XYZ file of C-alpha atoms in Angstrom:
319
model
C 86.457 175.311 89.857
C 82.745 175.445 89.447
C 79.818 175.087 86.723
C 79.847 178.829 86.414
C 83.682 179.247 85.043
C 83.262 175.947 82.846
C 80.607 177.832 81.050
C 82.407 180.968 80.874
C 85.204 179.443 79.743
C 83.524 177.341 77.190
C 81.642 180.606 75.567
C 85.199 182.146 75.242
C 86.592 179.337 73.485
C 83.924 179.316 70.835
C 83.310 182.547 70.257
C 87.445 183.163 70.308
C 86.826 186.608 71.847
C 86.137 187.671 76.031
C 84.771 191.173 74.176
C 81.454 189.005 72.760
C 81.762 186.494 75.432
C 80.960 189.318 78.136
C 78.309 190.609 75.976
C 76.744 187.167 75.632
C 77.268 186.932 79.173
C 75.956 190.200 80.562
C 79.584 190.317 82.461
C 82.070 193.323 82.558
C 85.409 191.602 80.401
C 87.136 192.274 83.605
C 85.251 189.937 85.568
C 85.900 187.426 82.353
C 89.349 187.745 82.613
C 89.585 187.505 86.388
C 87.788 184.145 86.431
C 89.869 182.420 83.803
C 93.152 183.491 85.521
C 91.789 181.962 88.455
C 90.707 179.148 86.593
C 94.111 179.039 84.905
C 96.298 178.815 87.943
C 93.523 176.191 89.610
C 94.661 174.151 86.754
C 98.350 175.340 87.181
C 98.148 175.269 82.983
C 97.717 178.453 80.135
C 94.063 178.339 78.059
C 94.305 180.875 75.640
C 96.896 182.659 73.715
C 95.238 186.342 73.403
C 95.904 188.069 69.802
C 94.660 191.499 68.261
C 91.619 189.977 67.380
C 90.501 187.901 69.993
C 91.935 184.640 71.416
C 92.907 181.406 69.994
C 92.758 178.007 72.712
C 96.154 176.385 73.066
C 96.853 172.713 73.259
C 96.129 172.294 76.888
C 92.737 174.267 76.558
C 91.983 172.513 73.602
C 92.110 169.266 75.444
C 89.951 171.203 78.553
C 87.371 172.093 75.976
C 86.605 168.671 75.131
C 86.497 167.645 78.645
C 84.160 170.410 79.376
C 81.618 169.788 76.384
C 81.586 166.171 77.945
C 80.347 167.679 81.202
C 78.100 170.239 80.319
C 76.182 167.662 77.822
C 75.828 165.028 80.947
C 74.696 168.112 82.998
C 72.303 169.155 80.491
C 70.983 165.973 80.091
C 70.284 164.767 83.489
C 68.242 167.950 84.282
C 66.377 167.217 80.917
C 65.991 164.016 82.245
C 64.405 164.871 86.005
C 62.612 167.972 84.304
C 60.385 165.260 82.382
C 60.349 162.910 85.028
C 58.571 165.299 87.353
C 56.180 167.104 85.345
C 52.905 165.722 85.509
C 51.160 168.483 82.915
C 53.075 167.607 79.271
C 55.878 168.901 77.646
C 55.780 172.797 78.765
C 58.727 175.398 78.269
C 60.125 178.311 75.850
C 61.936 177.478 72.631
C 63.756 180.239 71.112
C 64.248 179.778 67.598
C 66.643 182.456 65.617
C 65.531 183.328 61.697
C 66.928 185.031 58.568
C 65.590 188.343 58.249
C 62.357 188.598 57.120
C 61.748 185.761 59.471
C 57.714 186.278 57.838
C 59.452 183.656 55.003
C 60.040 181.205 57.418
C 56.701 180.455 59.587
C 53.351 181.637 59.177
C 50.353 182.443 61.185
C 49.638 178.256 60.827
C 53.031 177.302 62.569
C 51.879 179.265 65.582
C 48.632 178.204 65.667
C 49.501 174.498 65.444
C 51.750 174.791 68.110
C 49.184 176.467 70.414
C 46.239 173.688 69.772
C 48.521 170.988 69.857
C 50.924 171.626 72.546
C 50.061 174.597 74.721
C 52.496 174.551 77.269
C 55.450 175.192 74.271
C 55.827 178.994 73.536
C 58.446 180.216 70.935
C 60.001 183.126 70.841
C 61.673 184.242 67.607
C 64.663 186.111 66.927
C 65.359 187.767 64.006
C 69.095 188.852 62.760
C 71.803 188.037 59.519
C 73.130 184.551 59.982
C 76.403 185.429 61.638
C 74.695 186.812 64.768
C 72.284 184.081 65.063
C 75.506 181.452 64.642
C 77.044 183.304 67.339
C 73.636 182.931 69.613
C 73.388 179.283 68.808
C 76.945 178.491 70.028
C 76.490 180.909 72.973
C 73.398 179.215 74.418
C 71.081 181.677 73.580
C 68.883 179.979 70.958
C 67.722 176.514 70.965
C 67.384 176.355 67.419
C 68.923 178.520 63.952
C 67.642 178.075 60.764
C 71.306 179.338 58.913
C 72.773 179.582 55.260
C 75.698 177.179 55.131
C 77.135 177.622 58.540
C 80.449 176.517 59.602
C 78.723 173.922 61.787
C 82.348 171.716 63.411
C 81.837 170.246 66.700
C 79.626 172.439 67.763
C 76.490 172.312 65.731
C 74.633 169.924 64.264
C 72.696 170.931 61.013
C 70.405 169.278 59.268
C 69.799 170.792 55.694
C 66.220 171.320 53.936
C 66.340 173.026 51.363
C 68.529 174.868 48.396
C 67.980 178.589 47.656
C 68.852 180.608 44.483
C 69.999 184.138 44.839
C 68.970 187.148 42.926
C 70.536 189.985 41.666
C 68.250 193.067 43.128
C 68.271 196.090 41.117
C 65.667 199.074 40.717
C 63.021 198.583 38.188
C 63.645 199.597 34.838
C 67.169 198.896 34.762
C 67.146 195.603 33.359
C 63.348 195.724 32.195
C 64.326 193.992 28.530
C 66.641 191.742 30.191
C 65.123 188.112 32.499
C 68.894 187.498 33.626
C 71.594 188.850 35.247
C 75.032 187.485 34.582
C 77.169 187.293 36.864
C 80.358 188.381 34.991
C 78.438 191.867 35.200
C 77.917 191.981 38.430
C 80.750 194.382 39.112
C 79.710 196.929 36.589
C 77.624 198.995 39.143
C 78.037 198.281 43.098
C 77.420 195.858 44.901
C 75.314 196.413 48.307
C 76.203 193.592 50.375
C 76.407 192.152 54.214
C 79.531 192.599 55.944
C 81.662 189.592 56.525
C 81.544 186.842 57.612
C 78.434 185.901 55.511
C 77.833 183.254 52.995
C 76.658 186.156 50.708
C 80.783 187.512 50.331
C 81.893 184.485 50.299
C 80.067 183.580 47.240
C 80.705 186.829 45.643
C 84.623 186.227 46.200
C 84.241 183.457 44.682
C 83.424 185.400 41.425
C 86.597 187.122 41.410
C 84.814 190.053 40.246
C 87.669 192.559 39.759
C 87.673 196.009 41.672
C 83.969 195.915 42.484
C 82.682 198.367 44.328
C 80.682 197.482 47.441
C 78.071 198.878 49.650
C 78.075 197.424 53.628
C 74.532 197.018 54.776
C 73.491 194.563 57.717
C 69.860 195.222 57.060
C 67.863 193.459 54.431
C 65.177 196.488 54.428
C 67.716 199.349 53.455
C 69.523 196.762 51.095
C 66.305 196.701 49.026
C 65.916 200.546 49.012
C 69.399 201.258 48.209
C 68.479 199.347 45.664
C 65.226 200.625 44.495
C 67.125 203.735 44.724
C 69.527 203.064 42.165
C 72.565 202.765 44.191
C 73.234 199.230 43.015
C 72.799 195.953 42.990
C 71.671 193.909 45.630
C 72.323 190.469 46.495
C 69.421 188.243 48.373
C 67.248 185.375 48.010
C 63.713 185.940 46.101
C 61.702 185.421 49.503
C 63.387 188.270 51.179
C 61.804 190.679 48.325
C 59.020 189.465 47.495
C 56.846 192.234 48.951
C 59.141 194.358 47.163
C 58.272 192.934 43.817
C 54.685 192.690 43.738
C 54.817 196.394 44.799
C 56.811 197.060 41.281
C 59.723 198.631 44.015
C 62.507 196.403 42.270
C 63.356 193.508 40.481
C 64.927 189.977 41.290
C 66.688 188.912 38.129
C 68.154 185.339 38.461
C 71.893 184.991 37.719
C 73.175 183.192 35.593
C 77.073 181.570 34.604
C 77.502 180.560 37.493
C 74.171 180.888 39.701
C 74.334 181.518 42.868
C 72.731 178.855 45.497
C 72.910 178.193 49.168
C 71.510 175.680 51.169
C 68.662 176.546 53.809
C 69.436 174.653 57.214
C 68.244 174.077 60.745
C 70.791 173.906 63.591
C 71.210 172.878 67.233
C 73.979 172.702 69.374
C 76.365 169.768 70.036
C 76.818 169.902 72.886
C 72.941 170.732 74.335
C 70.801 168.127 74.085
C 67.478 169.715 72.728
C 64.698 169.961 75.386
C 61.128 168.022 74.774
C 59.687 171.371 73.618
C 62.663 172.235 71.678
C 62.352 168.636 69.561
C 58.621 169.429 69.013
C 59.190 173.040 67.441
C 62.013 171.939 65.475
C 59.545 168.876 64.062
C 56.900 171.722 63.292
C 59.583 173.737 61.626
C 60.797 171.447 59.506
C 57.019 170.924 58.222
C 55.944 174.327 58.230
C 59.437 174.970 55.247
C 58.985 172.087 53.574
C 54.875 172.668 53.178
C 55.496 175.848 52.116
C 57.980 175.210 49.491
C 55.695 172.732 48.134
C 52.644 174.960 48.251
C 54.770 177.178 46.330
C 54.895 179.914 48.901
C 58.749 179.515 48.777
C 61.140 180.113 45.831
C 63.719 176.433 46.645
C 64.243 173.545 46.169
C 63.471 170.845 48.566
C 66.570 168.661 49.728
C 66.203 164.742 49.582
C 67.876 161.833 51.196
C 69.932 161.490 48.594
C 70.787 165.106 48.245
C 71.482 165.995 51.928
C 75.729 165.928 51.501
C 75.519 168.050 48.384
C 77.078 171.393 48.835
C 74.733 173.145 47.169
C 76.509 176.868 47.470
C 77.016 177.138 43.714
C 76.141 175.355 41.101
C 75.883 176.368 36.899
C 72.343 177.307 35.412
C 70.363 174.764 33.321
């Protein structure tokens, strides 16, 4: 047994599938499956149970999981620990940070100039995708830091949430023009163009029980909007994803209404990682760079407090 199959083993177990755990990995799924049925009969115990749709840990590789999480955060942390020790120049390193598409909505031309006068030896490099990939590249070791809609944080992440977000109903301009509101109960009447699942967006659209809907599949926030302008149907996103959009009279965002639809806006790390030096400064700077822009205005939310921080904030009826 060595570092190298602990890891691989621990990226199948949360991802539930060798398929995405190779392609995390850069590995052929053969060489996946060789090392954890060597791993397997090291251990002289079965992992995984292996289904249609992936995998699924049993009770012995449950109970290996948590061992292993123990050992890769000790591991983690004592070469975070000698990497400070020895450097004699500051904190230095590359954060990779994963945001919702437009990520344009989530730091500005300040964020990265701050960072650069104030700590030049940090360098971020940003990601953009829908919220299920980046949740994927946060469990998988690939990003540092996710700012995510509502994910299904368990064990594994830790999130820490900022702000709420209304939704919009999208539609081309003119259709609604003698009408400020969209409710939802007529959201089925024309179709819906929507992410795939899993996304927070279907789940609060199921939640509707909007009957025999019609829906569009679009991962890509840029074609959503044009379908829309087009007339195809209605779109569902958050105002700061269209904002160019409306100002250039492409669309409208019409807030629904009975029920609105909200999510909350959240940072996340991993568990099971301890953040690096440079990762805790970014994720400082992030945090002020959404909350100063929400109160400039810049940002269409609402700002989470102390007090609000275990609210669900996923739906919620109109004033």
């Amino acid at each position: 047994m060595d570092l190298r199959q602990i890891k691989t083993f621990v990226h199948i177990a949360e991802l539930r599938s060798y398929t995405k755990a190779a392609a995390f990995l850069y590995v052929s799924q053969p060489a996946l499956s060789r090392q954890m049925r060597l791993l397997e009969e090291e251990l002289d115990t079965k992992l995984f149970h292996r289904h249609g749709h992936g995998v699924e840990l049993t009770a012995d590789g449950a109970a290996f999981l948590e061992r292993c999480h123990e050992l890769l955060a000790d591991f983690e942390q004592l070469r975070h620990d000698f990497k400070v020790r020895t450097s004699s120049t500051g904190v230095t390193g590359t954060v990779s940070v994963g945001l919702p598409v437009p990520s344009t909505r989530f730091i500005s031309p300040r964020f990265l100039d701050e960072l650069r006068a104030s700590y030049p030896g940090v360098s971020v490099r940003v990601v953009e995708g829908f919220s299920a990939l980046l949740h994927e590249w946060l469990i998988s070791g690939s990003l540092d830091l996710a700012v995510l809609f509502e994910p299904r944080t368990g064990k594994l992440l830790t999130s820490e949430p900022l702000l709420v977000e209304d939704l919009f109903a999208i539609v081309a301009r003119g259709r609604r023009k003698n009408r400020a509101l969209f409710d939802a109960s007529d959201l089925g009447a024309k179709p819906l163009i929507l992410p795939h699942r899993p996304h927070v967006i279907r789940d609060l659209v199921d939640g509707l029980n909007l009957k025999e809907a019609e829906v569009v599949e679009i991962d890509s926030t840029s074609l959503m909007i044009e379908l829309a302008r087009a007339g195809v149907g209605t779109a569902i996103l958050p105002q700061g994803s269209v904002d160019t959009a409306v100002r250039a009279g492409d669309v409208l965002a019409l807030p629904i209404v009975n029920p609105a639809l909200s999510w909350q806006v959240m940072v996340c790390q991993s568990s099971v990682r301890p953040l690096t030096p440079a990762a805790s400064i970014v994720l400082g700077l992030l945090r002020q760079e959404i909350t100063s822009r929400v109160r400039a205005g810049d940002w269409t939310a609402r700002l989470i407090g102390a007090e609000g921080r275990a609210r669900n904030g996923r739906r919620s009826q109109a004033p």
